Amino acid sequence: MQRYEHGGNPYSLEQSTGVPLDSLADFSANINPLGPSPKGLSAVMAALNAERGPLTRYPDPQYAQLRKRLAAYHGGALNEANLYPSNGGIEAIHDVFRALKPSKVMIVSPAFVEYEKAARAQATEVVYFDLKAEANFTLERSAFLNAVDQQKPDLVVLGSPNNPTGQLVEKAVLKETLKRLSVWGGALLTDEAFMDFLADEASSSWSMACEVPEYENLFVTRSLTKFFAVPGLRAGYLITSSPAFEAYWQEVKPVWGMNALAQVYVLAAVDDAEYIEKTRAELDRLKSKLSHSLSAFEPVVLFPGEVNYLLIRVSEPFQRTLKQGLEASGILIRDCANYRGLGQGYFRLAVLGDEDQARLIKALSSLLIQNE
């Protein structure tokens, strides 16, 4: 039985080590290290203090204001009706499976564990297209398209950027995939939970969001909790022009998926241009610094990725003591042993701030000396 787990679970480490949550360095969760948007936080505080504010009313079941703001966030290229807010990106992924009820799904792996969980929940047959470490986990066009033609899945699911590798998939490949899937009524779900970490010009070159009006069999999921640093609020959305999903949304899906406070935060945060620009610039610097520091460790192999986390492979005997040794120092990393196609020795590290990075590198140096 596949063991499903996520990063971002510092609670168990707090219980086992006694280190308080606010003293942990959590490299296991890929969250913006700059913290939440100042404008978003101000809006939330105002809502909390308002005598008759959003907390005293049910949220708008149609999300009219939020949909309008999200459409503007995408440059006005999307129809507001094609935007479906959700209780985080995970809910949007599960909603696609509930709406389509596919008989067979092809998952590009290694992959976020929720894809398979969503499939199992609908008793969907799962097949895989495995990316290769020797190719830096990039998607090889001809092999992938041949696999799609051979398997003829009802749904193809992939991450772009991929979690945990950080690799992107070319739009030309995804458009050709949509074309082939349409022959037998199949669909494509591309998870863009980390796309916001790319600069606008890069994002427009890779994101499929604005292609949604052209393809009714395209589903794009986005997270608002990672870039905007509010995983505790839970906020995401789906972008699709699928009539089948619209019917599910109106007739089946429970109302009020995104709570009032999350909406208040998102409405302000997506307009916080200074915060968005600062985040991207600072993360470029921090990622370059972390990559350089990690590359100095001989047992560590670093895989190139495009966003705010790094996939590494650690050789023996260092790999056996790495996670536990770091946890003893109050440092949490994501063990990728349960990802299909990775296994023992693979770990994912979020890009955090200078102080946390210094703490990590110091702990790694100490562990390396102990293993010599």
XYZ file of C-alpha atoms in Angstrom:
372
model
C 0.000 0.000 0.000
C 1.367 3.432 -0.982
C 2.112 5.563 2.067
C 0.843 9.076 1.447
C 2.512 11.963 3.220
C 3.258 15.628 2.724
C 5.941 18.065 3.682
C 5.029 20.809 6.070
C 4.272 18.672 9.137
C 6.403 20.226 11.877
C 3.944 19.179 14.582
C 5.297 15.632 14.847
C 8.858 16.961 15.056
C 7.857 19.347 17.827
C 6.396 16.422 19.769
C 9.424 14.159 19.254
C 12.181 16.723 19.902
C 10.502 19.260 22.149
C 11.685 22.077 19.870
C 8.912 24.731 19.691
C 7.261 25.238 16.307
C 8.514 28.797 15.997
C 12.099 27.588 16.526
C 12.023 24.967 13.756
C 13.575 25.560 10.345
C 11.047 23.905 8.042
C 12.664 23.163 4.685
C 9.995 20.516 3.990
C 7.228 22.961 2.979
C 7.665 25.054 -0.174
C 6.282 28.301 1.219
C 7.433 31.850 0.423
C 10.043 32.636 3.124
C 9.152 36.340 3.042
C 5.868 35.510 4.729
C 2.375 36.745 3.815
C 1.605 39.843 1.771
C 1.488 42.984 3.968
C -1.540 44.248 2.062
C -3.237 40.895 2.498
C -2.568 40.850 6.233
C -3.859 44.404 6.629
C -7.057 43.443 4.839
C -7.522 40.413 7.099
C -6.982 42.476 10.251
C -9.506 45.042 9.058
C -12.009 42.262 8.384
C -11.462 40.768 11.841
C -11.994 44.131 13.519
C -15.051 45.144 11.497
C -18.255 45.033 13.539
C -20.272 43.808 10.566
C -17.496 42.479 8.411
C -17.071 39.347 6.274
C -16.997 37.053 9.309
C -20.612 37.924 10.107
C -21.883 36.955 6.636
C -21.859 33.852 4.472
C -19.355 34.178 1.610
C -20.684 34.876 -1.883
C -21.445 31.382 -3.273
C -20.543 32.567 -6.797
C -17.310 34.352 -5.768
C -18.111 37.252 -8.113
C -15.571 39.729 -6.717
C -12.852 37.112 -6.293
C -13.297 35.739 -9.797
C -13.060 39.242 -11.235
C -9.848 39.934 -9.319
C -8.277 36.606 -10.315
C -9.119 37.250 -13.970
C -7.306 40.589 -13.698
C -4.374 38.828 -12.017
C -4.040 36.747 -15.196
C -3.906 39.875 -17.335
C -7.577 39.881 -18.269
C -7.129 36.990 -20.700
C -9.548 34.705 -18.828
C -13.318 34.647 -18.594
C -14.361 35.049 -14.960
C -16.727 32.107 -15.420
C -13.724 29.847 -16.078
C -12.277 30.477 -12.597
C -13.368 28.201 -9.743
C -12.052 29.124 -6.255
C -11.279 26.235 -3.922
C -10.114 25.334 -0.432
C -6.507 25.110 -1.602
C -5.118 23.561 -4.760
C -5.659 20.055 -3.376
C -9.426 20.484 -3.326
C -9.324 21.650 -6.951
C -7.416 18.495 -7.941
C -9.942 16.252 -6.210
C -12.814 18.232 -7.765
C -11.555 17.435 -11.264
C -11.586 13.718 -10.477
C -15.045 13.945 -8.888
C -16.426 15.817 -11.883
C -14.900 13.641 -14.622
C -14.836 10.249 -12.859
C -12.126 8.956 -15.228
C -11.738 5.213 -15.704
C -7.999 5.474 -16.361
C -5.520 8.199 -15.435
C -1.909 8.586 -16.502
C 0.258 10.332 -13.894
C 3.648 11.759 -14.835
C 5.953 10.747 -11.982
C 7.609 11.516 -9.655
C 4.549 13.481 -8.675
C 2.612 15.141 -5.895
C 0.966 12.323 -3.905
C -2.504 13.895 -4.061
C -2.881 12.967 -7.743
C -2.887 9.293 -6.886
C -5.046 9.826 -3.800
C -7.658 11.613 -5.920
C -7.585 8.753 -8.413
C -7.934 6.069 -5.740
C -10.876 7.933 -4.216
C -12.738 7.501 -7.516
C -11.579 3.887 -8.051
C -9.655 5.072 -11.114
C -7.048 2.821 -12.722
C -3.630 4.482 -12.471
C -0.808 4.135 -14.994
C 2.441 6.084 -14.920
C 4.883 7.809 -17.199
C 8.153 7.845 -15.273
C 10.679 10.653 -15.664
C 14.355 9.676 -15.522
C 17.038 10.981 -13.168
C 19.696 10.672 -15.883
C 17.679 13.185 -17.952
C 17.285 15.529 -14.956
C 13.612 14.494 -14.823
C 12.733 16.434 -17.977
C 9.761 15.221 -20.036
C 10.898 13.568 -23.268
C 8.331 14.575 -25.891
C 8.179 11.596 -28.229
C 8.279 8.939 -25.504
C 5.550 10.724 -23.552
C 3.230 11.234 -26.522
C 3.732 7.613 -27.582
C 2.752 6.504 -24.073
C -0.387 8.654 -24.208
C -1.349 7.143 -27.571
C -0.713 3.624 -26.304
C -2.508 3.924 -22.955
C -5.369 6.181 -24.121
C -6.108 7.503 -20.616
C -9.259 9.435 -19.817
C -7.112 11.911 -17.899
C -3.421 12.833 -17.915
C -2.115 14.549 -14.770
C 1.210 16.328 -14.414
C 2.817 19.139 -12.480
C 4.410 22.084 -14.239
C 6.507 23.040 -12.363
C 6.810 19.446 -11.222
C 6.780 18.698 -7.520
C 9.380 17.576 -6.382
C 11.759 18.162 -9.332
C 10.907 21.774 -10.198
C 10.968 20.997 -13.929
C 8.602 22.676 -16.408
C 6.822 21.146 -19.401
C 6.803 22.957 -22.742
C 3.451 24.355 -23.847
C 3.885 22.830 -27.301
C 4.009 19.355 -25.745
C 0.916 20.038 -23.649
C -1.028 21.382 -26.632
C -0.158 18.289 -28.657
C -1.230 16.151 -25.690
C -4.607 17.923 -25.608
C -5.022 17.358 -29.332
C -4.390 13.630 -29.014
C -6.563 13.247 -25.913
C -9.482 14.919 -27.684
C -9.597 12.041 -30.188
C -11.012 9.696 -27.534
C -12.546 12.277 -25.198
C -9.637 12.479 -22.771
C -8.557 15.479 -20.698
C -5.384 17.039 -19.285
C -4.917 18.316 -15.737
C -1.805 20.439 -15.293
C -0.994 21.448 -11.734
C 0.616 24.905 -11.676
C 0.780 25.292 -7.900
C 4.253 26.866 -8.093
C 3.914 28.841 -11.345
C 3.608 32.170 -9.496
C 7.251 31.907 -8.447
C 8.284 32.525 -12.069
C 8.549 36.077 -13.381
C 5.509 37.208 -15.380
C 7.242 36.908 -18.746
C 8.526 33.411 -17.935
C 5.174 32.336 -16.533
C 3.343 33.387 -19.703
C 5.770 31.266 -21.737
C 5.080 28.141 -19.683
C 1.623 28.457 -18.098
C -1.396 26.860 -19.763
C -3.856 29.060 -17.849
C -4.615 31.415 -20.730
C -5.054 28.465 -23.129
C -8.168 27.322 -21.248
C -10.665 29.177 -23.521
C -9.336 27.168 -26.489
C -9.531 23.707 -24.906
C -12.586 22.375 -23.084
C -10.551 19.311 -22.055
C -7.916 21.371 -20.209
C -7.862 21.801 -16.422
C -5.291 24.028 -14.699
C -5.003 24.087 -10.908
C -3.337 26.946 -9.049
C -2.413 27.410 -5.398
C -2.580 30.745 -3.599
C -1.089 29.466 -0.348
C 2.506 28.814 -1.436
C 3.589 32.017 -3.160
C 1.390 34.160 -0.910
C 2.512 32.220 2.200
C -0.800 31.395 3.877
C -1.060 27.572 3.943
C -3.139 27.836 7.100
C -5.869 29.777 5.283
C -6.215 27.301 2.361
C -6.796 29.069 -0.947
C -6.546 27.939 -4.548
C -8.522 27.767 -7.764
C -9.181 25.776 -10.901
C -9.209 27.216 -14.410
C -11.276 25.381 -17.021
C -13.898 25.904 -19.724
C -15.241 22.360 -19.338
C -19.071 22.151 -19.482
C -18.872 18.940 -17.441
C -17.068 20.745 -14.646
C -19.497 23.665 -14.710
C -22.355 21.185 -14.260
C -20.534 19.566 -11.339
C -19.859 22.973 -9.777
C -23.484 24.086 -9.990
C -25.250 20.813 -9.210
C -22.966 18.664 -7.033
C -20.119 20.535 -5.334
C -20.820 21.791 -1.793
C -21.081 25.564 -1.538
C -18.518 27.929 0.105
C -15.300 26.045 -0.580
C -13.141 29.081 0.200
C -13.841 30.838 3.488
C -14.378 34.571 3.928
C -10.982 35.369 5.471
C -9.123 33.542 2.724
C -11.046 35.556 0.132
C -10.285 38.833 1.904
C -6.588 37.982 1.962
C -6.419 36.887 -1.681
C -8.303 39.941 -2.961
C -5.647 42.196 -1.447
C -2.567 39.996 -1.903
C -2.836 39.504 -5.670
C -2.768 43.311 -6.020
C 0.354 43.673 -3.849
C 2.756 44.353 -6.726
C 5.653 45.410 -4.488
C 5.441 42.182 -2.484
C 5.211 40.041 -5.624
C 8.245 41.695 -7.220
C 10.279 41.568 -4.010
C 9.466 37.877 -3.503
C 10.704 36.872 -6.942
C 13.896 38.909 -6.708
C 14.742 37.719 -3.200
C 14.027 34.073 -3.993
C 16.341 34.212 -7.003
C 19.125 35.368 -4.685
C 18.329 32.885 -1.929
C 18.039 29.950 -4.315
C 21.367 30.741 -5.948
C 22.984 30.958 -2.520
C 21.497 27.652 -1.327
C 22.444 25.856 -4.555
C 26.029 27.077 -4.258
C 26.255 26.020 -0.611
C 24.839 22.541 -1.238
C 27.085 21.908 -4.244
C 30.099 22.133 -1.933
C 29.089 18.880 -0.216
C 30.590 15.913 -2.076
C 27.841 13.402 -1.113
C 25.125 15.724 -2.489
C 23.926 15.688 -6.118
C 21.778 18.701 -6.979
C 19.077 18.492 -9.673
C 18.301 21.771 -11.458
C 14.770 23.125 -11.051
C 12.957 26.342 -11.863
C 11.176 27.361 -8.666
C 11.477 27.728 -4.889
C 12.759 24.279 -3.924
C 15.650 21.972 -4.738
C 15.736 18.217 -5.261
C 18.917 16.519 -4.076
C 20.268 12.968 -4.011
C 22.551 11.998 -1.151
C 24.984 9.083 -1.275
C 25.616 6.442 1.378
C 26.269 6.476 4.272
C 25.232 10.116 4.574
C 21.673 9.460 3.365
C 20.870 7.134 6.260
C 21.577 9.739 8.930
C 20.685 12.964 7.124
C 17.015 13.417 7.967
C 17.251 12.243 11.572
C 20.433 14.220 12.165
C 18.864 17.426 10.900
C 15.699 16.844 12.894
C 17.793 16.591 16.051
C 18.888 20.146 15.267
C 15.312 21.305 14.729
C 15.578 21.259 10.929
C 12.899 19.569 8.827
C 13.434 18.434 5.217
C 11.218 16.444 2.846
C 12.244 12.799 2.535
C 11.261 11.796 -1.014
C 11.596 8.040 -0.485
C 7.840 7.592 -0.953
C 7.803 9.296 -4.362
C 7.516 6.820 -7.222
C 10.739 6.873 -9.243
C 12.900 8.380 -6.499
C 13.386 6.209 -3.425
C 16.039 6.254 -0.717
C 18.530 9.093 -0.780
C 16.321 11.716 -2.431
C 15.303 14.804 -0.479
C 13.561 18.082 -1.298
C 14.553 21.361 0.321
C 12.545 24.563 0.191
C 14.408 27.812 -0.360
C 14.332 29.637 2.976
C 15.948 32.816 4.293
C 19.588 33.538 5.073
C 19.397 32.658 8.766
C 17.720 29.299 8.168
C 20.149 28.507 5.348
C 23.134 29.189 7.593
C 21.629 26.895 10.207
C 21.127 24.140 7.614
C 24.640 24.351 6.182
C 26.188 24.312 9.658
C 24.187 21.194 10.576
C 25.082 19.483 7.272
C 28.773 20.178 7.840
C 28.592 18.664 11.303
C 26.796 15.551 10.035
C 29.285 15.100 7.216
C 32.187 15.141 9.670
C 30.421 12.518 11.797
C 30.042 10.226 8.759
C 33.656 10.451 7.612
